């Protein structure tokens, strides 16, 4: 490792079902990133089982931190700070990461900063290389959130619209469950949709012409009418129709937000940013609007601790960094 003492931050993430630790330098260079997924544990339940998630985080946390430091070739003496997710997320899982960070921080004499997970997602597009040019429009699409925000700078974020009910990732997962695809279903629904034709049936585009807020629960209910399958429609066509509806809504709202809030970049982050359909639709929109598309590489789209460590670097410029105390309901415009 070439960074010298005090030049790296250890990030720790445990807000949902991934235990993660990573080491990142001030330029956003990722020296290591370890993610321990709990997907197999939760698959049997069709969603994240919070108590089991907390227990799995307890088991994975210390080995995860140890490996992140070893992979980066650093020790605790090289740490400028520890950035740990304090919210939003599930309270039990959050507490596991916060307690681990408090323990190692106290033992090693390293300051611990409580990081907003959503600030992690919005900074994820700058991991490894500076991609975002400001002002920028943020489309954050994950399992927990769907929102549009305008960023004058990375520190000046204004929410333009968010979902009134389910997130788009949640809709993907619920529709995937209807289809018997297991959990999480996002990538599987996309793969199935790519082989289908969505033009046979017309699903609703909830709130498409109505402001910049989103609603996805009606789309899931509209899909549920087709199940159990009775032979009238093919599963891949239903998947294609669902994905088309999601993309139409996400892209139309982004188009409207870009028109109203001129931006140099469109930043698409969060787990659903891994969707090839969304990546390609966002590319077309940006070409049309003369805006640069900023997509983090796939490994930074889903939950990881490198984005938390990069966000933690921003916090060092604050007079007082937020304390590492759980806040399950943080918004993207809060530190
Ligand atoms: O950002 P993330 O890893 O965790 C949260 O903070 O929520 O997002 C997880 C969500 C899940 O709902 C999952 O189904 C969805 O991202 N997802 C996808 C794809 N890969 C993951 N959705 C659509 N297409 C994908 N390829
Ligand atoms: Zn997330």
Coordinates of C-alpha atoms and ligand atoms in Angstrom, one line a residue:
X1 CA 0.0 0.0 0.0
X2 CA 1.3 3.4 -0.9
X3 CA -0.8 5.6 1.3
X4 CA 0.9 6.8 4.5
X5 CA -0.3 7.0 8.0
X6 CA -3.7 8.7 8.6
X7 CA -4.4 8.6 4.9
X8 CA -7.1 6.0 4.8
X9 CA -10.6 5.6 6.2
X10 CA -12.1 2.3 7.2
X11 CA -15.8 2.1 6.2
X12 CA -18.2 -0.3 7.9
X13 CA -21.7 -1.1 6.6
X14 CA -24.5 -3.3 8.1
X15 CA -27.7 -1.4 7.4
X16 CA -29.5 -4.4 5.8
X17 CA -28.4 -7.8 4.7
X18 CA -24.7 -7.2 3.7
X19 CA -21.9 -7.1 6.2
X20 CA -19.2 -4.9 4.6
X21 CA -15.9 -3.3 5.4
X22 CA -13.6 -1.4 3.1
X23 CA -10.5 0.9 3.1
X24 CA -10.5 4.0 0.9
X25 CA -8.1 6.9 0.6
X26 CA -8.9 10.6 0.2
X27 CA -8.9 10.4 -3.6
X28 CA -11.6 7.8 -3.5
X29 CA -9.2 5.0 -4.4
X30 CA -10.5 1.7 -3.0
X31 CA -7.7 -0.2 -1.4
X32 CA -10.0 -3.1 -0.3
X33 CA -13.6 -3.9 -0.2
X34 CA -15.1 -7.0 1.5
X35 CA -18.8 -7.8 1.3
X36 CA -20.3 -10.8 3.1
X37 CA -23.8 -11.4 1.7
X38 CA -26.6 -12.9 3.7
X39 CA -28.7 -13.7 0.6
X40 CA -28.7 -17.4 1.3
X41 CA -30.0 -16.9 4.9
X42 CA -32.9 -14.7 3.8
X43 CA -33.8 -16.5 0.6
X44 CA -35.9 -19.1 2.4
X45 CA -38.0 -16.3 4.0
X46 CA -38.6 -14.4 0.7
X47 CA -37.1 -11.2 2.2
X48 CA -34.8 -9.9 4.9
X49 CA -35.5 -11.4 8.3
X50 CA -34.2 -8.6 10.7
X51 CA -33.4 -10.8 13.7
X52 CA -31.4 -13.3 11.6
X53 CA -29.7 -10.4 9.8
X54 CA -28.5 -9.0 13.1
X55 CA -27.1 -12.4 14.2
X56 CA -25.4 -12.9 10.9
X57 CA -23.8 -9.5 11.1
X58 CA -22.4 -10.3 14.6
X59 CA -20.7 -13.4 13.2
X60 CA -19.3 -11.8 10.0
X61 CA -18.3 -8.3 11.3
X62 CA -14.9 -8.9 12.9
X63 CA -13.6 -11.2 10.2
X64 CA -14.8 -8.7 7.6
X65 CA -13.0 -5.8 9.2
X66 CA -9.8 -7.9 9.7
X67 CA -9.8 -8.9 6.0
X68 CA -10.5 -5.4 4.7
X69 CA -7.4 -4.1 6.6
X70 CA -5.3 -7.1 5.5
X71 CA -6.3 -6.8 1.9
X72 CA -5.5 -3.1 1.9
X73 CA -2.1 -3.8 3.5
X74 CA -2.8 -1.3 6.4
X75 CA -3.2 -1.6 10.1
X76 CA -5.2 0.4 12.6
X77 CA -2.2 2.8 12.9
X78 CA -2.9 4.0 9.3
X79 CA -6.5 5.0 9.9
X80 CA -7.5 8.6 9.8
X81 CA -11.1 7.7 10.9
X82 CA -13.7 4.9 10.9
X83 CA -16.9 5.7 9.0
X84 CA -19.9 3.5 10.0
X85 CA -23.4 3.5 8.7
X86 CA -25.8 5.0 11.3
X87 CA -28.9 4.9 9.1
X88 CA -31.3 4.6 7.4
X89 CA -31.7 0.8 7.8
X90 CA -32.8 -1.9 10.2
X91 CA -32.2 -1.0 13.8
X92 CA -30.7 -4.4 14.9
X93 CA -28.3 -4.7 11.9
X94 CA -27.3 -1.0 12.3
X95 CA -26.5 -1.5 16.0
X96 CA -24.1 -4.4 15.2
X97 CA -22.0 -2.2 12.9
X98 CA -22.1 0.8 15.2
X99 CA -21.1 -1.2 18.2
X100 CA -18.2 -2.9 16.3
X101 CA -17.0 0.5 15.1
X102 CA -17.3 2.0 18.6
X103 CA -15.3 -0.9 20.0
X104 CA -12.4 -0.9 17.6
X105 CA -12.4 2.9 17.5
X106 CA -12.0 3.1 21.3
X107 CA -9.4 0.3 21.4
X108 CA -7.4 1.8 18.5
X109 CA -7.8 5.4 19.4
X110 CA -9.4 6.2 16.1
X111 CA -12.3 8.7 15.7
X112 CA -15.6 7.1 14.6
X113 CA -18.1 9.0 12.3
X114 CA -21.7 8.0 11.9
X115 CA -22.4 8.0 8.1
X116 CA -25.7 8.3 6.3
X117 CA -26.1 5.2 4.1
X118 CA -27.8 7.3 1.4
X119 CA -24.9 9.7 1.2
X120 CA -22.8 6.6 0.7
X121 CA -24.9 5.7 -2.4
X122 CA -24.8 9.2 -3.8
X123 CA -21.0 9.2 -3.4
X124 CA -20.6 5.7 -4.9
X125 CA -20.3 7.1 -8.4
X126 CA -17.0 8.7 -7.5
X127 CA -15.3 5.6 -6.2
X128 CA -12.0 4.8 -8.0
X129 CA -12.3 7.8 -10.2
X130 CA -14.0 11.2 -10.1
X131 CA -17.0 10.8 -12.4
X132 CA -19.7 13.3 -11.2
X133 CA -19.8 16.8 -12.5
X134 CA -21.9 19.3 -10.7
X135 CA -24.7 20.4 -10.7
X136 CA -26.0 16.9 -10.9
X137 CA -29.3 15.1 -10.8
X138 CA -29.4 12.0 -8.5
X139 CA -31.6 9.1 -9.2
X140 CA -31.3 6.7 -6.3
X141 CA -33.0 3.4 -6.8
X142 CA -32.5 0.7 -4.2
X143 CA -34.4 -1.9 -2.2
X144 CA -35.1 0.7 0.5
X145 CA -35.4 4.0 -1.5
X146 CA -36.5 5.5 -4.8
X147 CA -35.8 9.3 -5.1
X148 CA -34.7 12.1 -7.3
X149 CA -32.5 14.8 -5.8
X150 CA -30.7 17.8 -7.2
X151 CA -27.0 18.2 -6.1
X152 CA -25.5 21.7 -6.5
X153 CA -22.4 20.1 -5.0
X154 CA -21.9 16.8 -3.2
X155 CA -22.6 18.7 0.0
X156 CA -25.7 20.5 -1.1
X157 CA -28.5 18.1 -1.8
X158 CA -32.2 18.9 -2.4
X159 CA -34.8 16.2 -2.6
X160 CA -37.1 16.7 -5.6
X161 CA -39.3 13.6 -5.2
X162 CA -39.4 10.2 -3.5
X163 CA -41.6 7.2 -3.3
X164 CA -44.9 7.5 -1.5
X165 CA -45.1 3.7 -0.9
X166 CA -42.8 1.0 -2.1
X167 CA -39.3 1.5 -3.6
X168 CA -38.7 0.2 -7.1
X169 CA -36.4 -2.5 -5.7
X170 CA -39.1 -3.6 -3.4
X171 CA -41.5 -3.8 -6.3
X172 CA -39.0 -5.9 -8.3
X173 CA -38.6 -8.2 -5.2
X174 CA -42.4 -8.5 -4.6
X175 CA -43.1 -9.2 -8.3
X176 CA -40.2 -11.7 -8.3
X177 CA -41.8 -13.5 -5.4
X178 CA -45.1 -13.7 -7.3
X179 CA -43.1 -15.2 -10.2
X180 CA -41.4 -17.7 -7.9
X181 CA -38.0 -16.3 -8.5
X182 CA -36.8 -16.2 -4.9
X183 CA -35.1 -13.3 -3.1
X184 CA -33.6 -10.9 -4.1
X185 CA -35.3 -11.0 -7.5
X186 CA -34.1 -7.8 -9.2
X187 CA -31.5 -9.3 -11.5
X188 CA -33.6 -12.4 -12.2
X189 CA -36.7 -10.3 -13.2
X190 CA -34.4 -8.3 -15.6
X191 CA -33.0 -11.5 -17.2
X192 CA -36.4 -13.0 -17.7
X193 CA -37.8 -9.7 -19.1
X194 CA -34.9 -9.6 -21.6
X195 CA -36.3 -12.7 -23.2
X196 CA -40.0 -11.5 -23.2
X197 CA -42.2 -9.1 -25.1
X198 CA -44.0 -6.6 -22.9
X199 CA -46.3 -5.2 -25.5
X200 CA -49.1 -7.8 -25.1
X201 CA -50.4 -6.3 -21.9
X202 CA -50.4 -2.7 -20.7
X203 CA -49.6 -2.2 -17.0
X204 CA -50.2 1.1 -15.3
X205 CA -47.4 3.8 -15.0
X206 CA -48.3 5.1 -11.5
X207 CA -48.1 8.9 -11.1
X208 CA -46.1 9.2 -14.4
X209 CA -47.6 12.6 -15.2
X210 CA -47.9 13.7 -11.7
X211 CA -45.0 15.6 -10.1
X212 CA -41.7 14.0 -9.2
X213 CA -42.9 11.7 -6.5
X214 CA -43.1 7.9 -7.2
X215 CA -45.5 5.1 -6.4
X216 CA -44.8 1.5 -7.1
X217 CA -47.3 -0.4 -4.9
X218 CA -50.1 -0.2 -7.5
X219 CA -47.8 -1.7 -10.1
X220 CA -47.2 -4.7 -7.9
X221 CA -51.0 -5.0 -7.3
X222 CA -51.7 -4.8 -11.0
X223 CA -49.2 -7.6 -11.6
X224 CA -50.7 -9.8 -8.9
X225 CA -53.9 -10.1 -11.0
X226 CA -52.1 -12.3 -13.5
X227 CA -51.1 -14.8 -10.8
X228 CA -51.4 -17.8 -10.5
X229 CA -50.6 -18.0 -14.3
X230 CA -53.5 -19.5 -16.3
X231 CA -51.8 -19.9 -19.6
X232 CA -53.0 -16.6 -21.0
X233 CA -49.6 -14.9 -20.6
X234 CA -46.0 -16.1 -20.6
X235 CA -43.9 -15.4 -17.5
X236 CA -41.2 -13.6 -19.5
X237 CA -43.8 -11.4 -21.2
X238 CA -45.2 -10.4 -17.8
X239 CA -41.7 -9.7 -16.6
X240 CA -41.0 -7.6 -19.7
X241 CA -44.2 -5.6 -19.2
X242 CA -43.3 -4.9 -15.6
X243 CA -39.8 -3.8 -16.3
X244 CA -41.1 -1.6 -19.2
X245 CA -43.5 0.1 -16.7
X246 CA -40.8 0.7 -14.1
X247 CA -38.4 2.1 -16.7
X248 CA -41.0 4.4 -18.2
X249 CA -41.7 5.9 -14.8
X250 CA -38.1 6.2 -13.8
X251 CA -37.0 7.7 -17.1
X252 CA -39.9 10.1 -17.6
X253 CA -39.5 11.5 -14.0
X254 CA -35.8 11.9 -14.6
X255 CA -36.4 13.6 -17.9
X256 CA -38.8 16.1 -16.2
X257 CA -36.4 16.7 -13.4
X258 CA -33.5 17.3 -15.8
X259 CA -35.6 19.8 -17.8
X260 CA -36.5 21.7 -14.6
X261 CA -33.1 21.5 -13.0
X262 CA -30.3 21.9 -15.5
X263 CA -27.5 19.4 -14.6
X264 CA -24.2 18.3 -16.1
X265 CA -24.5 14.8 -14.8
X266 CA -27.2 12.2 -14.2
X267 CA -26.0 10.0 -11.3
X268 CA -27.9 6.7 -11.1
X269 CA -27.0 4.7 -8.0
X270 CA -28.4 2.0 -5.7
X271 CA -29.1 -1.7 -6.3
X272 CA -31.5 -1.2 -9.2
X273 CA -28.8 0.8 -11.0
X274 CA -27.4 -2.7 -11.7
X275 CA -30.3 -3.3 -14.1
X276 CA -29.1 -3.4 -17.7
X277 CA -32.5 -2.1 -18.8
X278 CA -32.2 1.0 -16.6
X279 CA -28.5 1.5 -17.6
X280 CA -29.4 1.5 -21.2
X281 CA -32.6 3.6 -20.8
X282 CA -30.6 6.2 -18.8
X283 CA -27.9 6.2 -21.5
X284 CA -30.5 7.1 -24.1
X285 CA -32.1 9.8 -22.0
X286 CA -28.7 11.4 -21.3
X287 CA -27.8 11.4 -25.0
X288 CA -31.1 13.1 -25.7
X289 CA -30.7 15.7 -23.0
X290 CA -27.0 16.4 -23.5
X291 CA -26.2 15.2 -20.0
X292 CA -23.3 13.0 -18.9
X293 CA -24.4 9.7 -17.4
X294 CA -22.6 8.7 -14.2
X295 CA -23.0 5.1 -13.3
X296 CA -20.9 3.4 -10.7
X297 CA -19.4 0.1 -11.8
X298 CA -21.8 -2.7 -10.8
X299 CA -19.9 -3.7 -7.7
X300 CA -20.5 -0.2 -6.2
X301 CA -24.2 -0.1 -7.2
X302 CA -25.3 -2.6 -4.5
X303 CA -24.5 -2.1 -0.8
X304 CA -20.8 -1.9 0.1
X305 CA -18.6 -0.2 2.6
X306 CA -16.3 1.6 0.1
X307 CA -19.1 4.1 -0.5
X308 CA -19.5 4.6 3.2
X309 CA -15.7 5.2 3.6
X310 CA -15.7 7.7 0.7
X311 CA -18.7 9.5 2.2
X312 CA -16.9 9.6 5.6
X313 CA -14.1 11.7 4.0
X314 CA -16.7 14.4 3.3
X315 CA -17.7 14.5 6.9
X316 CA -14.1 15.5 8.0
X317 CA -14.8 18.9 6.5
X318 CA -17.7 19.5 8.9
X319 CA -17.2 21.3 12.2
X320 CA -18.8 18.4 14.1
X321 CA -19.2 15.1 12.4
X322 CA -22.4 13.2 13.3
X323 CA -21.9 10.7 16.2
X324 CA -22.1 7.0 15.5
X325 CA -25.7 6.6 16.9
X326 CA -28.4 4.7 15.1
X327 CA -30.9 6.8 13.1
X328 CA -33.0 4.4 11.2
X329 CA -35.0 7.1 9.3
X330 CA -32.3 9.4 7.8
X331 CA -33.0 11.2 4.5
X332 CA -30.6 11.8 1.7
X333 CA -30.4 15.5 2.3
X334 CA -29.2 15.0 5.9
X335 CA -25.7 14.4 7.0
Ligands
LIG1 O1 -28.8 -0.8 -2.8 P1 -29.2 -2.2 -2.5 O2 -28.1 -3.2 -2.6 O3 -29.7 -2.3 -1.0 C1 -30.5 -1.3 -0.4 O4 -29.9 -0.3 0.1 O5 -31.7 -1.4 -0.5 O6 -30.5 -2.6 -3.4 C2 -31.0 -3.8 -3.3 C3 -32.2 -3.9 -4.4 C4 -33.0 -5.2 -4.3 O7 -34.4 -4.8 -4.3 C5 -32.7 -5.9 -5.6 O8 -33.7 -6.7 -6.1 C6 -32.3 -4.7 -6.5 O9 -31.6 -3.8 -5.7 N1 -31.5 -5.1 -7.6 C7 -31.9 -5.0 -8.9 C8 -30.9 -5.6 -9.7 N2 -29.9 -6.0 -8.9 C9 -30.3 -5.7 -7.6 N3 -33.0 -4.5 -9.4 C10 -33.2 -4.6 -10.8 N4 -32.2 -5.1 -11.6 C11 -31.1 -5.6 -11.1 N5 -30.2 -6.1 -12.0
LIG2 ZN1 -28.3 0.7 0.0

